[in-house]
Coordinates of C-alpha atoms in Angstrom, one line a residue:
Chain A
X1 CA 6.1 151.4 75.7
X2 CA 7.7 148.0 76.2
X3 CA 9.5 148.8 79.5
X4 CA 7.9 149.5 82.8
X5 CA 8.1 153.2 83.7
X6 CA 10.2 152.4 86.8
X7 CA 12.9 150.9 84.6
X8 CA 12.9 153.9 82.3
X9 CA 16.3 155.4 83.2
X10 CA 18.9 156.3 80.6
X11 CA 22.2 154.4 80.6
X12 CA 25.1 155.8 82.7
X13 CA 23.0 157.8 85.2
X14 CA 21.3 156.9 88.5
X15 CA 19.3 158.2 91.4
X16 CA 20.4 157.8 95.0
X17 CA 18.2 156.5 97.8
X18 CA 18.4 158.3 101.2
X19 CA 20.7 155.7 102.7
X20 CA 23.3 156.0 99.9
X21 CA 22.9 159.8 99.5
X22 CA 23.4 160.5 103.2
X23 CA 26.7 158.6 103.1
X24 CA 27.8 160.6 100.1
X25 CA 26.6 163.9 101.6
X26 CA 28.4 163.2 104.9
X27 CA 31.7 162.5 103.1
X28 CA 31.4 165.5 100.9
X29 CA 30.5 167.9 103.7
X30 CA 33.6 166.8 105.5
X31 CA 35.7 167.5 102.4
X32 CA 33.9 170.9 101.8
X33 CA 34.6 171.9 105.4
X34 CA 38.3 171.1 105.0
X35 CA 38.5 173.1 101.7
X36 CA 36.8 176.1 103.5
X37 CA 39.1 175.8 106.5
X38 CA 42.1 176.0 104.1
X39 CA 40.7 179.2 102.6
X40 CA 39.1 178.0 99.4
X41 CA 35.8 179.6 98.4
X42 CA 33.1 177.4 96.8
X43 CA 31.7 178.5 93.4
X44 CA 29.2 177.2 90.9
X45 CA 29.5 177.3 87.1
X46 CA 26.8 176.9 84.5
X47 CA 25.4 173.4 83.8
X48 CA 25.7 173.9 80.1
X49 CA 28.3 175.9 78.1
X50 CA 29.2 176.5 74.5
X51 CA 30.9 173.6 72.9
X52 CA 33.3 176.1 71.3
X53 CA 34.7 177.0 74.7
X54 CA 35.9 173.5 75.3
X55 CA 36.9 173.0 71.7
X56 CA 39.2 176.1 71.7
X57 CA 40.7 175.9 75.1
X58 CA 43.3 173.3 75.5
X59 CA 42.0 170.9 78.2
X60 CA 42.0 167.2 79.2
X61 CA 38.6 166.1 77.9
X62 CA 38.2 164.3 74.6
X63 CA 35.7 166.1 72.4
X64 CA 33.9 162.9 71.7
X65 CA 33.2 162.5 75.4
X66 CA 31.2 165.7 75.7
X67 CA 27.4 165.4 75.9
X68 CA 26.0 167.9 73.3
X69 CA 22.8 169.8 72.9
X70 CA 21.6 172.2 70.2
X71 CA 20.6 175.7 71.2
X72 CA 17.6 177.5 69.6
X73 CA 20.0 179.5 67.4
X74 CA 21.7 176.3 66.2
X75 CA 24.9 176.7 68.4
X76 CA 26.2 173.6 70.0
X77 CA 26.1 173.4 73.8
X78 CA 27.7 170.8 76.1
X79 CA 26.7 169.6 79.6
X80 CA 29.4 170.7 82.0
X81 CA 32.2 168.3 81.0
X82 CA 34.8 169.7 83.4
X83 CA 34.9 172.2 86.2
X84 CA 38.4 173.7 85.8
X85 CA 37.9 175.5 82.5
X86 CA 34.8 177.5 83.6
X87 CA 36.5 178.4 86.9
X88 CA 39.6 179.6 85.0
X89 CA 37.3 181.8 83.0
X90 CA 35.7 183.1 86.2
X91 CA 39.2 184.1 87.5
X92 CA 40.1 185.9 84.2
X93 CA 36.8 187.8 84.4
X94 CA 37.2 188.7 88.1
X95 CA 40.5 190.2 87.4
X96 CA 39.0 192.6 85.0
X97 CA 36.1 193.8 87.1
X98 CA 37.1 194.0 90.7
X99 CA 39.7 196.2 92.3
X100 CA 42.2 194.9 94.7
X101 CA 43.3 191.3 94.8
X102 CA 40.7 188.9 93.3
X103 CA 39.8 185.7 95.0
X104 CA 42.4 183.1 94.0
X105 CA 41.4 180.0 95.9
X106 CA 38.3 178.3 94.5
X107 CA 36.5 175.1 95.4
X108 CA 33.6 173.2 93.9
X109 CA 31.4 170.2 94.4
X110 CA 29.5 169.5 91.2
X111 CA 28.1 167.1 88.7
X112 CA 30.2 166.4 85.6
X113 CA 28.7 164.9 82.4
X114 CA 30.6 162.8 80.0
X115 CA 29.7 160.4 77.2
X116 CA 31.8 157.5 78.5
X117 CA 32.5 154.2 76.6
X118 CA 31.4 152.2 79.5
X119 CA 27.6 152.3 79.4
X120 CA 27.3 149.4 81.9
X121 CA 28.6 151.7 84.7
X122 CA 25.5 153.4 86.1
X123 CA 27.5 156.5 87.0
X124 CA 29.6 156.8 83.9
X125 CA 27.8 159.7 82.4
X126 CA 26.9 161.8 85.4
X127 CA 29.3 161.8 88.3
X128 CA 30.3 164.1 91.2
X129 CA 33.6 165.9 91.4
X130 CA 34.9 167.8 94.5
X131 CA 37.9 169.8 93.9
X132 CA 40.0 173.0 94.3
X133 CA 41.8 175.4 92.0
X134 CA 44.5 177.7 93.3
X135 CA 45.5 180.6 91.0
X136 CA 48.5 182.9 91.3
X137 CA 50.7 180.5 93.3
X138 CA 53.9 178.9 92.2
X139 CA 56.9 177.0 93.4
X140 CA 57.8 174.1 95.7
X141 CA 55.7 175.5 98.7
X142 CA 52.5 175.8 96.7
X143 CA 52.9 172.4 95.0
X144 CA 53.5 170.7 98.4
X145 CA 50.6 172.6 100.0
X146 CA 48.2 171.4 97.3
X147 CA 49.4 167.8 97.6
X148 CA 49.1 168.0 101.4
X149 CA 45.5 169.1 100.9
X150 CA 44.8 166.2 98.6
X151 CA 46.2 163.8 101.3
X152 CA 44.2 165.5 104.1
X153 CA 41.0 165.3 102.0
X154 CA 41.4 161.5 101.7
X155 CA 42.2 161.2 105.4
X156 CA 39.2 163.4 106.2
X157 CA 37.0 161.2 104.0
X158 CA 38.0 158.2 106.1
X159 CA 40.3 156.4 103.7
X160 CA 42.7 154.0 105.6
X161 CA 45.3 153.1 103.0
X162 CA 46.0 155.2 99.9
X163 CA 48.9 156.3 97.7
X164 CA 49.5 159.6 96.1
X165 CA 51.6 159.0 93.0
X166 CA 53.5 162.1 91.9
X167 CA 55.0 162.7 88.4
X168 CA 56.6 165.5 86.5
X169 CA 55.6 165.3 82.8
X170 CA 58.2 167.9 81.9
X171 CA 61.0 165.5 82.6
X172 CA 59.9 163.5 79.6
X173 CA 58.9 166.7 77.6
X174 CA 62.4 168.2 78.0
X175 CA 63.8 164.9 76.6
X176 CA 61.5 164.3 73.7
X177 CA 61.8 168.0 72.6
X178 CA 65.5 167.3 71.9
X179 CA 64.8 164.3 69.7
X180 CA 63.8 164.7 66.1
X181 CA 61.0 162.2 65.5
X182 CA 57.8 162.1 63.4
X183 CA 54.5 162.7 65.2
X184 CA 53.3 159.1 64.8
X185 CA 56.6 157.9 66.3
X186 CA 56.2 160.2 69.3
X187 CA 52.6 159.1 69.8
X188 CA 53.7 155.4 69.7
X189 CA 56.4 156.1 72.3
X190 CA 54.0 157.9 74.6
X191 CA 51.6 155.0 74.4
X192 CA 54.3 152.5 75.4
X193 CA 55.4 154.8 78.3
X194 CA 51.8 155.3 79.5
X195 CA 51.2 151.5 79.4
X196 CA 54.6 150.7 81.1
X197 CA 55.4 148.5 78.2
X198 CA 59.1 148.4 79.1
X199 CA 60.3 145.8 76.7
X200 CA 58.5 146.9 73.6
X201 CA 59.7 150.5 74.2
X202 CA 63.3 149.3 74.7
X203 CA 63.4 147.4 71.4
X204 CA 61.6 150.2 69.6
X205 CA 64.0 152.8 70.9
X206 CA 67.0 150.7 70.0
X207 CA 66.0 150.9 66.3
X208 CA 65.8 154.7 66.3
X209 CA 68.6 156.7 64.7
X210 CA 69.4 158.8 67.8
X211 CA 72.4 159.1 70.1
X212 CA 72.9 156.4 72.7
X213 CA 72.3 158.6 75.9
X214 CA 68.9 159.6 74.4
X215 CA 68.0 156.0 73.8
X216 CA 68.9 155.1 77.4
X217 CA 66.9 158.0 78.8
X218 CA 63.8 157.3 76.7
X219 CA 63.8 153.6 77.5
X220 CA 64.2 154.4 81.2
X221 CA 61.3 156.7 81.5
X222 CA 58.6 154.1 82.3
X223 CA 60.9 152.4 84.8
X224 CA 61.3 155.5 86.8
X225 CA 58.7 154.8 89.4
X226 CA 58.4 153.7 93.0
X227 CA 60.3 154.8 96.1
X228 CA 61.2 158.5 95.6
X229 CA 64.8 158.1 96.7
X230 CA 65.7 155.4 94.1
X231 CA 63.8 157.1 91.3
X232 CA 65.6 160.4 91.8
X233 CA 69.0 158.7 91.8
X234 CA 68.3 156.8 88.6
X235 CA 66.6 159.8 86.9
X236 CA 69.7 162.0 87.5
X237 CA 71.8 159.3 85.9
X238 CA 69.8 159.1 82.7
X239 CA 69.0 162.9 82.4
X240 CA 70.6 164.2 79.2
X241 CA 70.3 168.0 80.0
X242 CA 70.2 170.5 82.8
X243 CA 66.5 171.2 82.3
X244 CA 65.7 167.5 83.0
X245 CA 67.8 167.7 86.1
X246 CA 66.0 170.9 87.2
X247 CA 62.6 169.1 86.9
X248 CA 63.9 166.3 89.2
X249 CA 65.3 168.9 91.6
X250 CA 61.9 170.5 91.9
X251 CA 60.1 167.3 92.4
X252 CA 62.7 166.2 95.0
X253 CA 62.1 169.4 97.0
X254 CA 58.3 168.9 96.9
X255 CA 58.7 165.3 98.1
X256 CA 61.1 166.4 100.9
X257 CA 58.6 169.0 102.1
X258 CA 55.9 166.3 102.2
X259 CA 58.2 163.8 104.0
X260 CA 59.1 166.5 106.5
X261 CA 55.4 167.0 107.2
X262 CA 55.1 163.3 107.9
X263 CA 53.3 162.2 104.7
X264 CA 56.2 160.2 103.3
X265 CA 54.3 156.9 103.7
X266 CA 51.6 158.1 101.3
X267 CA 53.9 158.9 98.4
X268 CA 55.3 157.2 95.4
X269 CA 56.9 158.8 92.3
X270 CA 56.3 158.0 88.7
X271 CA 58.1 159.9 85.9
X272 CA 56.2 157.9 83.3
X273 CA 53.0 159.7 84.3
X274 CA 52.7 161.7 81.1
X275 CA 49.0 161.8 80.3
X276 CA 47.7 165.2 79.0
X277 CA 51.1 166.6 78.2
X278 CA 49.8 169.7 76.5
X279 CA 47.7 170.6 79.5
X280 CA 49.8 170.0 82.6
X281 CA 52.9 172.2 82.8
X282 CA 54.5 170.9 86.0
X283 CA 53.8 168.5 88.8
X284 CA 51.0 165.9 88.2
X285 CA 49.5 163.5 90.8
X286 CA 47.0 160.7 91.1
X287 CA 45.4 159.3 94.2
X288 CA 44.8 155.5 94.6
X289 CA 43.0 153.7 97.3
X290 CA 44.3 150.2 98.2
X291 CA 42.0 147.6 96.8
X292 CA 40.2 149.9 94.4
X293 CA 41.0 149.6 90.8
X294 CA 40.7 153.2 89.6
X295 CA 42.2 156.5 90.6
X296 CA 40.0 158.5 93.0
X297 CA 41.9 161.8 92.7
X298 CA 43.6 163.6 89.8
X299 CA 45.5 166.8 89.9
X300 CA 48.4 168.9 88.7
X301 CA 49.8 172.3 87.7
X302 CA 48.4 173.9 84.6
X303 CA 50.0 177.3 84.3
X304 CA 49.0 177.8 80.6
X305 CA 45.2 177.7 81.0
X306 CA 44.2 181.2 82.2
X307 CA 46.5 182.7 79.6
X308 CA 44.1 181.4 76.9
X309 CA 41.4 183.7 78.6
X310 CA 43.8 186.6 78.3
X311 CA 45.0 186.5 82.0
X312 CA 48.4 185.0 82.5
X313 CA 48.6 183.5 86.0
X314 CA 49.9 180.3 87.6
X315 CA 47.4 177.6 88.5
X316 CA 47.3 174.2 90.3
X317 CA 44.4 172.1 91.5
X318 CA 42.9 168.7 91.9
X319 CA 39.6 166.9 91.6
X320 CA 38.2 164.0 93.7
X321 CA 36.0 161.5 91.9
X322 CA 33.4 161.4 94.8
X323 CA 31.4 158.4 93.5
X324 CA 34.6 156.3 93.1
X325 CA 35.7 157.5 96.6
X326 CA 32.4 156.4 98.1
X327 CA 32.5 153.0 96.4
X328 CA 36.1 152.5 97.6
X329 CA 35.1 153.4 101.2
X330 CA 32.3 150.8 101.0
X331 CA 34.8 148.2 99.9
X332 CA 37.1 149.2 102.7
X333 CA 34.4 148.4 105.2
X334 CA 34.1 144.9 103.8
X335 CA 31.4 145.6 101.4
X336 CA 30.6 143.7 98.2
X337 CA 33.7 144.6 96.2
X338 CA 36.2 142.7 98.3
X339 CA 36.9 139.0 97.8
X340 CA 34.5 136.7 99.7
X341 CA 36.4 133.5 99.9
Chain B
X1 CA 50.4 140.0 103.8
X2 CA 47.5 140.6 101.3
X3 CA 46.9 138.2 98.5
X4 CA 48.0 139.1 95.0
X5 CA 45.2 138.0 92.6
X6 CA 45.9 137.1 89.0
X7 CA 43.3 136.4 86.2
X8 CA 44.5 133.9 83.6
X9 CA 42.9 133.3 80.2
X10 CA 41.4 129.8 80.2
X11 CA 43.0 127.5 77.7
X12 CA 46.5 127.1 76.4
X13 CA 48.0 130.0 78.4
X14 CA 47.1 128.4 81.8
X15 CA 49.7 125.6 81.8
X16 CA 52.5 127.9 80.6
X17 CA 51.6 130.4 83.3
X18 CA 51.6 127.8 86.0
X19 CA 55.0 126.5 84.8
X20 CA 56.5 130.0 85.1
X21 CA 54.9 130.5 88.5
X22 CA 56.3 127.1 89.6
X23 CA 59.8 128.3 88.5
X24 CA 59.6 131.2 91.0
X25 CA 58.4 128.9 93.8
X26 CA 54.6 129.5 93.6
X27 CA 52.6 126.3 93.6
X28 CA 48.9 125.4 93.4
X29 CA 48.6 121.9 94.9
X30 CA 45.0 121.3 93.9
X31 CA 45.4 122.5 90.3
X32 CA 45.2 119.8 87.6
X33 CA 44.1 120.2 84.0
X34 CA 40.7 118.4 84.4
X35 CA 39.7 120.4 87.5
X36 CA 36.5 122.4 87.2
X37 CA 37.6 124.9 89.9
X38 CA 38.0 128.5 88.9
X39 CA 40.1 129.7 91.8
X40 CA 43.4 128.2 93.1
X41 CA 45.7 129.6 95.7
X42 CA 49.1 129.3 97.1
X43 CA 48.5 130.1 100.8
X44 CA 52.2 130.3 101.6
X45 CA 53.2 132.8 98.9
X46 CA 49.8 134.5 99.1
X47 CA 49.1 134.2 95.4
X48 CA 45.7 133.5 94.0
X49 CA 44.8 132.7 90.4
X50 CA 41.4 132.8 88.8
X51 CA 40.6 131.2 85.4
X52 CA 38.4 133.4 83.2
X53 CA 37.5 133.6 79.5
X54 CA 40.3 135.1 77.5
X55 CA 38.2 138.1 76.4
X56 CA 37.3 138.9 80.1
X57 CA 40.9 139.0 81.5
X58 CA 41.3 142.6 80.6
X59 CA 38.0 143.6 82.3
X60 CA 38.9 141.8 85.6
X61 CA 42.3 143.7 85.6
X62 CA 41.1 147.1 84.4
X63 CA 38.3 147.2 87.0
X64 CA 40.7 146.0 89.8
X65 CA 38.9 142.7 90.5
X66 CA 42.4 141.2 90.1
X67 CA 45.7 142.9 90.4
X68 CA 47.4 141.2 87.5
X69 CA 46.4 139.2 84.4
X70 CA 47.8 136.9 81.8
X71 CA 46.3 137.5 78.4
X72 CA 47.1 137.1 74.7
X73 CA 48.1 140.3 73.0
X74 CA 45.2 139.7 70.6
X75 CA 42.6 139.9 73.4
X76 CA 44.4 142.8 75.0
X77 CA 44.3 144.9 71.8
X78 CA 40.6 144.0 71.2
X79 CA 39.7 145.0 74.7
X80 CA 41.2 148.4 74.5
X81 CA 41.7 148.2 78.3
X82 CA 43.5 150.9 80.3
X83 CA 46.1 148.8 82.0
X84 CA 49.8 148.5 82.3
X85 CA 51.4 145.9 80.0
X86 CA 54.5 144.9 81.9
X87 CA 56.0 141.7 80.7
X88 CA 56.1 139.9 77.3
X89 CA 55.8 136.3 78.6
X90 CA 57.1 134.9 75.4
X91 CA 54.7 131.9 75.2
X92 CA 51.5 131.7 73.2
X93 CA 53.3 133.0 70.2
X94 CA 51.2 133.3 67.0
X95 CA 50.6 135.6 64.1
X96 CA 47.7 137.8 63.1
X97 CA 47.1 137.2 59.4
X98 CA 44.7 137.9 56.6
X99 CA 43.6 134.5 55.0
X100 CA 41.4 133.4 52.3
X101 CA 41.0 131.2 49.2
X102 CA 44.1 131.3 47.0
X103 CA 42.4 133.3 44.2
X104 CA 41.3 136.1 46.6
X105 CA 42.1 139.7 45.3
X106 CA 42.8 141.8 48.4
X107 CA 42.3 145.1 46.6
X108 CA 38.8 144.4 45.6
X109 CA 36.1 147.2 46.1
X110 CA 33.5 146.5 48.8
X111 CA 35.7 143.9 50.4
X112 CA 34.1 141.9 53.3
X113 CA 36.2 140.5 56.1
X114 CA 35.0 138.1 58.8
X115 CA 36.9 138.1 62.1
X116 CA 36.8 137.8 65.9
X117 CA 39.0 140.8 66.0
X118 CA 37.3 143.9 64.5
X119 CA 39.7 146.4 66.0
X120 CA 42.8 144.8 64.6
X121 CA 41.1 144.3 61.3
X122 CA 39.9 147.9 60.9
X123 CA 43.3 149.2 62.0
X124 CA 45.1 147.0 59.4
X125 CA 42.9 147.9 56.5
X126 CA 42.6 151.6 57.5
X127 CA 46.4 151.9 57.4
X128 CA 46.4 150.4 53.9
X129 CA 43.9 153.0 53.0
X130 CA 41.2 150.5 52.2
X131 CA 37.6 150.6 53.4
X132 CA 36.2 147.2 54.3
X133 CA 33.1 145.8 55.8
X134 CA 33.8 143.8 58.9
X135 CA 31.6 140.9 60.0
X136 CA 32.1 140.0 63.7
X137 CA 32.0 136.3 64.3
X138 CA 32.7 134.5 67.6
X139 CA 34.3 131.3 66.3
X140 CA 35.0 129.0 63.3
X141 CA 35.9 132.0 61.3
X142 CA 37.6 129.9 58.6
X143 CA 34.1 128.9 57.5
X144 CA 33.1 132.4 56.4
X145 CA 34.9 132.6 53.0
X146 CA 33.9 129.0 52.2
X147 CA 30.2 129.7 52.5
X148 CA 30.4 133.1 50.8
X149 CA 29.8 135.1 54.0
X150 CA 33.0 137.0 53.4
X151 CA 35.9 137.5 51.0
X152 CA 38.6 136.7 53.6
X153 CA 39.2 136.5 57.3
X154 CA 41.5 138.1 59.8
X155 CA 42.5 135.6 62.5
X156 CA 45.4 134.4 64.6
X157 CA 47.3 131.4 63.5
X158 CA 49.9 129.3 65.3
X159 CA 50.8 126.5 63.0
X160 CA 48.5 127.2 60.0
X161 CA 47.0 123.8 60.3
X162 CA 43.4 124.9 60.6
X163 CA 43.8 127.2 57.6
X164 CA 45.3 124.4 55.5
X165 CA 42.7 121.8 56.5
X166 CA 40.0 124.3 55.3
X167 CA 41.8 125.1 52.0
X168 CA 42.7 128.7 53.0
X169 CA 46.0 130.5 52.4
X170 CA 47.8 133.3 54.3
X171 CA 47.3 136.4 52.1
X172 CA 49.1 139.0 54.3
X173 CA 50.9 139.1 57.6
X174 CA 49.6 141.7 60.2
X175 CA 51.9 141.2 63.2
X176 CA 53.2 138.7 65.8
X177 CA 51.6 138.3 69.2
X178 CA 52.4 136.5 72.4
X179 CA 51.0 136.4 76.0
X180 CA 51.4 139.4 78.2
X181 CA 51.4 140.1 81.9
X182 CA 49.2 143.1 82.6
X183 CA 48.6 145.0 85.8
X184 CA 45.8 147.2 87.2
X185 CA 47.1 150.7 87.4
X186 CA 45.9 151.3 91.0
X187 CA 47.3 148.0 92.3
X188 CA 50.6 148.8 90.6
X189 CA 50.8 151.9 92.8
X190 CA 49.2 150.7 96.1
X191 CA 51.0 147.3 96.2
X192 CA 54.0 148.5 94.2
X193 CA 56.9 146.7 96.1
X194 CA 55.1 143.3 95.9
X195 CA 54.1 143.7 92.3
X196 CA 57.6 145.0 91.4
X197 CA 59.2 141.9 93.0
X198 CA 56.8 139.6 91.3
X199 CA 57.4 141.2 87.9
X200 CA 61.1 141.0 88.3
X201 CA 61.0 137.3 89.2
X202 CA 58.7 136.6 86.2
X203 CA 60.9 138.6 83.9
X204 CA 64.1 136.7 84.9
X205 CA 62.4 133.3 84.3
X206 CA 61.1 134.6 80.9
X207 CA 64.6 135.7 80.0
X208 CA 66.1 132.3 80.8
X209 CA 63.4 130.5 78.9
X210 CA 63.8 132.8 76.0
X211 CA 67.4 131.6 75.6
X212 CA 66.2 128.0 74.9
X213 CA 63.5 129.3 72.5
X214 CA 60.1 128.8 74.0

């Protein structure tokens, strides 16, 4: 063996020394307590699962990113690439076996495994997610409640300055459904929207053979972000049908709820947040910490998921990327990641 | 007020960027072309620029070491970075081309392409339905067909002078590129009013300059 045994650690995973682990455990226990206080019950799902489960169920994880193993009978297994899908299965099972109302509020703190493209990052292949899933709830109240819990979690973890960015992917979906375009054209448009490439989208849309109001609406989507008030006004101007207006109305109500509860300062809105369109069915939200380059929290409504397990119910949830959160907290305290000049 | 940090690709994009920043009232008094410093700041407007290698700009921005970046579209595509691409700055215009000796037959079986840009190369030839072998070089790509390392090259050209001096011809056009202003997704949200203002100012300068044909 060429390497020393102490250096013999695979890429993308790492151990944690007591001093680091205690910090992480402390933050996670505060978050766990908060979840419990709000009536969420912690569960555990298997560390490996059949690949086919994640292949057949519509989710948010790229198949290439799953870490695969071969079972003794030749079937392909994957290391837990996501917590939500196994929990959705648990809910569908529970409904069949128990009498009375099954548990509908779940929480988890667990390792997630992915084959990331960034082998330099020592936590890119095994990282901790802490999150909640709430089944059977719908409407403005439920959406606002879950976003409130997301905000409270970050406050509880000790974050000083953060932003919860809220989107409504259906605003875009209800528009693009009305326009006849080839699949590759739609893919291209979505990429431009996701990258906020305003100008290239504008000139691309102008070339399409579609009615002018549709052009205007499509070109406007990535510009519909920022202060909720301004975004809603502009969104209503460009909306080409009532369905789009209803999406805005719902989002507006959720934002009003949150503002009334005193959380207005934490919010921005972005109608160009359209990642994982086939998975999220309603509101979507990302949490960002000031000075930290990546989102630390992702969530949204995914009403279609449990139906694929034969149990049709509503669902909303979010996940906190605990390791990112800890790194961001360190930076906040003037650690190594802030500018030293 | 917090500083807004911008990574700029070292080389020809720096002067253009500094010109645009000057036009919106941002100045770096100690900047001059010969300086070896890598960080310059405007303490009044709270803007800081750092000069990094072109291929590293996307990394700085994606990982949030800087909020914004100025980068050629060529490097941006090659990086595959997950960032917002918010303004086409209009300068640094050039073209991605396939080039080679005049007699080169593009349809040849087992075609070998030398390039600094394997992603763009693969994408172009895949779309044409052609399988090619790509050789990744870091510079002086024009040499490859001359010494028999490859059949042709994929590279960016501005005037075509280097190609001409080495006896190469443009065999196919891929697409045009220019410099882009990119933004870290988290900064874009957490500092949105500042970044928004900045982008709007930059965009209006670019629009004016565009009229005189930069």
